[in-house]
Amino acid sequence: MQTAIEMSNATGTRVTPVKGSSFRGAVRVPDLFRRGSVWKNYNGIVRVFNYKGHLMVARAQETEGALRSGGEESGSQEDSTYPSIGNVPRPNVIPWEDVIMVQAFGWDSCNHDGHWYSMVEKELSIMKSVQCTHVWLPPPSASVSKEGYLPTQYYDLSSRYGNFDSLVSLNRALLDQGMAPIADVVINHRCADAQDENGVWNTFRDDIPHPGARIDWGPWAITCNDPDFNGKGSRDTGDDYGPSPDLDHSNPKVQEGIIDWLRWLRSHVGFEGWRLDFVKGYDGESAKLYVSSTLQNGEFAVAEYWSDAAWTDGYLEYNQNAMRQRVCDWLDEAEYAAAFDFATKALLQEAVKNCEYDRMMDSEGKAPGLLGWWGERAVTFVDNHDTGSSQQHWPFPSEHVMQGYAYILTHPGIPCIFWEHLMESSEMGKSLCRLAMLRKSSGIKATSELEILAAEKDMYVARIDGKVMVKLGPRPDMGNLLPESGWELYCSGQDWAVWRSI
């Protein structure tokens, strides 16, 4: 059992060679060790842990190997690999209607030699300047893909963005500044660690000691209609995700494992909410279970339900009611989560790109996206790591980005500012800061009253709560809609302007 493990003496530390323990797998564990309550880096893939009062050490020499004997083979594990985040004051829970979120990464943020968390920590003042209440961070777990969206062992927090120490340091700093860290939670699918007897990747390991249920699952945890991974679970309740085994979210053991992990992310790592990735892959009832079991005081959760827009021969239809209805149906089922407003993004970017601002009012005189139907559950955004960034799957026209922000930061809904826009230039950063300050000082909320005064081909004008007015579009003459007595121009740019009441 010990052939793959070399016993090693940690510098300056008395250690006991491991004869065996309930801890499984000295492979791919974080390079941390604990001496009393102090955690330090230790060179190499090494685990030093306190076992029954003895400091023990093992170094992995191969890609396979395990430390076994003593203790139980199943059930929960003692958490001796990671310390708790401790008594860090958590900010008061902010009502969803007051949330302003920053997505603090892009698609290439993983290409910074594991220093991304540290880089973000140095920019907290910039996020505070845009009145940020919540900070969406990248997927925390080890992953087959460097970007983090093909997770393997949930409790292994050694990713291309940083390690446990740097993530906890960032979360501590955010909490200290009154901002809530939001974890990008990828649970629709999970990449296996080993192949079965037929060479199919459908066996999951659980090498990292942690409290709660074990996550060393087998084919029983994979949906039976997954076309590639020979799952033996129940049928999938959502869309298939081809690159990785789809998890069976109806299985109590899968549910327990995910819930315990999410609770651990809160207690040990400092997260205060979730961004749920690819929720089209599983039913809203499962999302409801996970959120209600882990965020019990109204903390924020938002889901990525990227529903297809209606197009005809490459032309975006004006009416996107079916798109937003699908999201509303999912939200009804999920109950405790908001959703990104892809309908507003679709219509807004086509409006500014093609000078079709008449898109921005539906047949009932409301905003045409999700925010027009359910503002307190609609997270509005201009771009994210998928749509923009280096992927450019569906980018907002770069020359009109500030029109997008002039809209989402003055309108109902829950605005999300993209990191790459915030950091793009000092001029854009100043404009975002001004708009966010106005939103806060004017008391604009996700549920604010929206009056659309004009939605014509070359001009859109709206008034929000009777306190703020916004104009988009190239038309220079607003006619009698130009705010005069009782209003002042607050900020403006190419084809956009915002006024506030005085």
mmCIF file of C-alpha atoms in Angstrom, residues 84-253:
data_model
loop_
_atom_site.group_PDB
_atom_site.id
_atom_site.type_symbol
_atom_site.label_atom_id
_atom_site.label_comp_id
_atom_site.label_asym_id
_atom_site.label_seq_id
_atom_site.Cartn_x
_atom_site.Cartn_y
_atom_site.Cartn_z
ATOM 1 C CA SER A 84 -11.988 27.586 9.006
ATOM 2 C CA ILE A 85 -12.134 31.167 7.776
ATOM 3 C CA GLY A 86 -12.704 32.024 11.407
ATOM 4 C CA ASN A 87 -14.758 34.766 12.958
ATOM 5 C CA VAL A 88 -14.740 37.092 9.990
ATOM 6 C CA PRO A 89 -17.691 39.498 10.258
ATOM 7 C CA ARG A 90 -20.181 38.800 7.497
ATOM 8 C CA PRO A 91 -21.930 41.814 5.973
ATOM 9 C CA ASN A 92 -25.602 42.285 6.643
ATOM 10 C CA VAL A 93 -27.707 40.528 4.037
ATOM 11 C CA ILE A 94 -28.446 43.091 1.351
ATOM 12 C CA PRO A 95 -31.945 43.059 -0.145
ATOM 13 C CA TRP A 96 -31.823 41.777 -3.704
ATOM 14 C CA GLU A 97 -33.408 44.981 -4.973
ATOM 15 C CA ASP A 98 -30.289 46.891 -3.834
ATOM 16 C CA VAL A 99 -27.635 44.564 -5.260
ATOM 17 C CA ILE A 100 -24.949 45.820 -7.652
ATOM 18 C CA MET A 101 -22.657 42.970 -8.682
ATOM 19 C CA VAL A 102 -19.232 42.928 -10.312
ATOM 20 C CA GLN A 103 -18.066 39.872 -12.238
ATOM 21 C CA ALA A 104 -14.430 39.882 -11.135
ATOM 22 C CA PHE A 105 -12.885 37.772 -13.906
ATOM 23 C CA GLY A 106 -12.867 37.172 -17.645
ATOM 24 C CA TRP A 107 -12.209 34.112 -19.764
ATOM 25 C CA ASP A 108 -8.424 34.588 -19.685
ATOM 26 C CA SER A 109 -8.106 35.414 -15.992
ATOM 27 C CA CYS A 110 -6.863 31.864 -15.428
ATOM 28 C CA ASN A 111 -3.696 32.725 -17.368
ATOM 29 C CA HIS A 112 -1.994 34.623 -14.557
ATOM 30 C CA ASP A 113 0.108 31.847 -13.004
ATOM 31 C CA GLY A 114 -2.302 31.277 -10.139
ATOM 32 C CA HIS A 115 -2.244 34.903 -8.990
ATOM 33 C CA TRP A 116 -5.700 36.058 -10.081
ATOM 34 C CA TYR A 117 -7.220 36.119 -6.581
ATOM 35 C CA SER A 118 -4.311 38.231 -5.371
ATOM 36 C CA MET A 119 -4.695 40.603 -8.309
ATOM 37 C CA VAL A 120 -8.391 41.108 -7.586
ATOM 38 C CA GLU A 121 -7.648 41.748 -3.922
ATOM 39 C CA LYS A 122 -5.523 44.727 -4.940
ATOM 40 C CA GLU A 123 -8.445 46.323 -6.787
ATOM 41 C CA LEU A 124 -11.088 46.383 -4.064
ATOM 42 C CA SER A 125 -11.204 50.174 -4.057
ATOM 43 C CA ILE A 126 -12.236 50.210 -7.707
ATOM 44 C CA MET A 127 -15.093 47.812 -7.015
ATOM 45 C CA LYS A 128 -16.164 49.908 -4.058
ATOM 46 C CA SER A 129 -16.195 52.973 -6.309
ATOM 47 C CA VAL A 130 -18.999 51.439 -8.376
ATOM 48 C CA GLN A 131 -21.034 50.774 -5.213
ATOM 49 C CA CYS A 132 -20.444 47.030 -5.540
ATOM 50 C CA THR A 133 -22.306 44.893 -3.015
ATOM 51 C CA HIS A 134 -21.515 41.433 -4.446
ATOM 52 C CA VAL A 135 -18.451 40.079 -6.245
ATOM 53 C CA TRP A 136 -18.833 37.086 -8.546
ATOM 54 C CA LEU A 137 -15.634 35.012 -8.501
ATOM 55 C CA PRO A 138 -14.600 32.168 -10.863
ATOM 56 C CA PRO A 139 -15.203 28.468 -10.158
ATOM 57 C CA PRO A 140 -13.061 27.617 -7.114
ATOM 58 C CA SER A 141 -12.364 23.918 -7.613
ATOM 59 C CA ALA A 142 -9.700 21.982 -9.503
ATOM 60 C CA SER A 143 -10.788 21.435 -13.087
ATOM 61 C CA VAL A 144 -9.861 19.600 -16.255
ATOM 62 C CA SER A 145 -10.221 22.896 -18.112
ATOM 63 C CA LYS A 146 -8.071 25.734 -16.844
ATOM 64 C CA GLU A 147 -11.053 28.102 -16.766
ATOM 65 C CA GLY A 148 -12.718 25.973 -14.091
ATOM 66 C CA TYR A 149 -15.909 24.813 -15.802
ATOM 67 C CA LEU A 150 -15.007 21.107 -15.862
ATOM 68 C CA PRO A 151 -14.594 20.489 -12.119
ATOM 69 C CA THR A 152 -13.218 17.286 -10.655
ATOM 70 C CA GLN A 153 -12.859 17.113 -6.862
ATOM 71 C CA TYR A 154 -14.910 19.903 -5.367
ATOM 72 C CA TYR A 155 -12.851 20.289 -2.199
ATOM 73 C CA ASP A 156 -9.565 20.670 -4.075
ATOM 74 C CA LEU A 157 -9.234 24.454 -4.325
ATOM 75 C CA SER A 158 -5.935 24.461 -6.204
ATOM 76 C CA SER A 159 -7.006 26.103 -9.456
ATOM 77 C CA ARG A 160 -5.450 28.279 -12.127
ATOM 78 C CA TYR A 161 -6.817 31.314 -10.277
ATOM 79 C CA GLY A 162 -4.982 30.582 -7.029
ATOM 80 C CA ASN A 163 -5.137 28.283 -4.009
ATOM 81 C CA PHE A 164 -7.065 28.011 -0.788
ATOM 82 C CA ASP A 165 -4.923 30.612 0.981
ATOM 83 C CA SER A 166 -5.227 33.277 -1.700
ATOM 84 C CA LEU A 167 -8.964 32.672 -2.139
ATOM 85 C CA VAL A 168 -9.645 32.936 1.581
ATOM 86 C CA SER A 169 -7.490 36.063 1.740
ATOM 87 C CA LEU A 170 -9.548 37.651 -1.036
ATOM 88 C CA ASN A 171 -12.842 36.651 0.542
ATOM 89 C CA ARG A 172 -11.741 37.980 3.918
ATOM 90 C CA ALA A 173 -10.833 41.304 2.305
ATOM 91 C CA LEU A 174 -14.157 41.485 0.476
ATOM 92 C CA LEU A 175 -16.128 40.712 3.610
ATOM 93 C CA ASP A 176 -14.126 43.297 5.529
ATOM 94 C CA GLN A 177 -15.141 45.884 2.909
ATOM 95 C CA GLY A 178 -18.796 44.886 3.147
ATOM 96 C CA MET A 179 -18.898 43.061 -0.183
ATOM 97 C CA ALA A 180 -20.299 39.531 -0.477
ATOM 98 C CA PRO A 181 -18.192 36.970 -2.409
ATOM 99 C CA ILE A 182 -20.263 34.918 -4.853
ATOM 100 C CA ALA A 183 -18.950 31.484 -5.908
ATOM 101 C CA ASP A 184 -19.406 30.233 -9.459
ATOM 102 C CA VAL A 185 -20.998 26.865 -8.685
ATOM 103 C CA VAL A 186 -20.614 24.248 -11.443
ATOM 104 C CA ILE A 187 -22.744 21.283 -10.373
ATOM 105 C CA ASN A 188 -24.641 20.227 -13.489
ATOM 106 C CA HIS A 189 -21.704 18.010 -14.403
ATOM 107 C CA ARG A 190 -18.472 16.723 -12.892
ATOM 108 C CA CYS A 191 -15.401 15.220 -14.557
ATOM 109 C CA ALA A 192 -14.418 11.764 -13.356
ATOM 110 C CA ASP A 193 -10.982 10.855 -11.983
ATOM 111 C CA ALA A 194 -10.799 7.272 -13.225
ATOM 112 C CA GLN A 195 -12.092 4.896 -15.897
ATOM 113 C CA ASP A 196 -14.215 1.845 -15.359
ATOM 114 C CA GLU A 197 -13.385 -1.627 -16.714
ATOM 115 C CA ASN A 198 -14.617 -0.522 -20.147
ATOM 116 C CA GLY A 199 -12.433 2.545 -20.276
ATOM 117 C CA VAL A 200 -15.304 4.980 -19.588
ATOM 118 C CA TRP A 201 -14.549 7.967 -17.367
ATOM 119 C CA ASN A 202 -17.281 7.616 -14.740
ATOM 120 C CA THR A 203 -15.541 7.017 -11.403
ATOM 121 C CA PHE A 204 -15.031 9.954 -9.027
ATOM 122 C CA ARG A 205 -12.454 10.192 -6.256
ATOM 123 C CA ASP A 206 -12.514 12.134 -3.000
ATOM 124 C CA ASP A 207 -8.895 12.706 -1.995
ATOM 125 C CA ILE A 208 -9.285 15.829 0.138
ATOM 126 C CA PRO A 209 -10.296 15.403 3.808
ATOM 127 C CA HIS A 210 -13.434 17.394 4.565
ATOM 128 C CA PRO A 211 -16.492 17.363 6.789
ATOM 129 C CA GLY A 212 -19.779 16.029 5.560
ATOM 130 C CA ALA A 213 -20.690 13.413 2.984
ATOM 131 C CA ARG A 214 -18.103 11.773 0.775
ATOM 132 C CA ILE A 215 -18.095 12.534 -2.944
ATOM 133 C CA ASP A 216 -16.269 9.449 -4.257
ATOM 134 C CA TRP A 217 -19.164 8.577 -6.500
ATOM 135 C CA GLY A 218 -19.581 5.972 -9.215
ATOM 136 C CA PRO A 219 -21.724 5.540 -12.341
ATOM 137 C CA TRP A 220 -24.817 5.586 -10.109
ATOM 138 C CA ALA A 221 -24.292 9.363 -9.745
ATOM 139 C CA ILE A 222 -24.518 9.928 -13.528
ATOM 140 C CA THR A 223 -27.798 10.242 -15.426
ATOM 141 C CA CYS A 224 -28.754 7.065 -17.251
ATOM 142 C CA ASN A 225 -29.426 8.867 -20.545
ATOM 143 C CA ASP A 226 -26.061 10.608 -20.650
ATOM 144 C CA PRO A 227 -24.899 9.484 -24.098
ATOM 145 C CA ASP A 228 -21.200 9.069 -23.337
ATOM 146 C CA PHE A 229 -20.547 8.016 -19.747
ATOM 147 C CA ASN A 230 -22.643 4.880 -19.054
ATOM 148 C CA GLY A 231 -24.499 6.368 -16.139
ATOM 149 C CA LYS A 232 -26.792 4.249 -13.979
ATOM 150 C CA GLY A 233 -28.795 6.992 -12.277
ATOM 151 C CA SER A 234 -32.167 8.468 -13.117
ATOM 152 C CA ARG A 235 -32.918 10.299 -16.357
ATOM 153 C CA ASP A 236 -31.572 13.803 -16.801
ATOM 154 C CA THR A 237 -33.979 16.580 -15.826
ATOM 155 C CA GLY A 238 -32.410 19.074 -18.219
ATOM 156 C CA ASP A 239 -30.157 19.463 -21.244
ATOM 157 C CA ASP A 240 -27.148 17.201 -21.735
ATOM 158 C CA TYR A 241 -23.674 18.686 -21.308
ATOM 159 C CA GLY A 242 -21.473 16.775 -23.725
ATOM 160 C CA PRO A 243 -17.909 17.204 -22.412
ATOM 161 C CA SER A 244 -18.562 15.841 -18.918
ATOM 162 C CA PRO A 245 -20.810 13.364 -17.048
ATOM 163 C CA ASP A 246 -24.183 14.884 -16.131
ATOM 164 C CA LEU A 247 -24.990 14.372 -12.456
ATOM 165 C CA ASP A 248 -28.206 12.769 -11.261
ATOM 166 C CA HIS A 249 -29.622 15.512 -9.068
ATOM 167 C CA SER A 250 -32.504 13.293 -7.936
ATOM 168 C CA ASN A 251 -30.067 11.025 -6.070
ATOM 169 C CA PRO A 252 -30.014 11.747 -2.300
ATOM 170 C CA LYS A 253 -26.264 11.036 -2.057
#
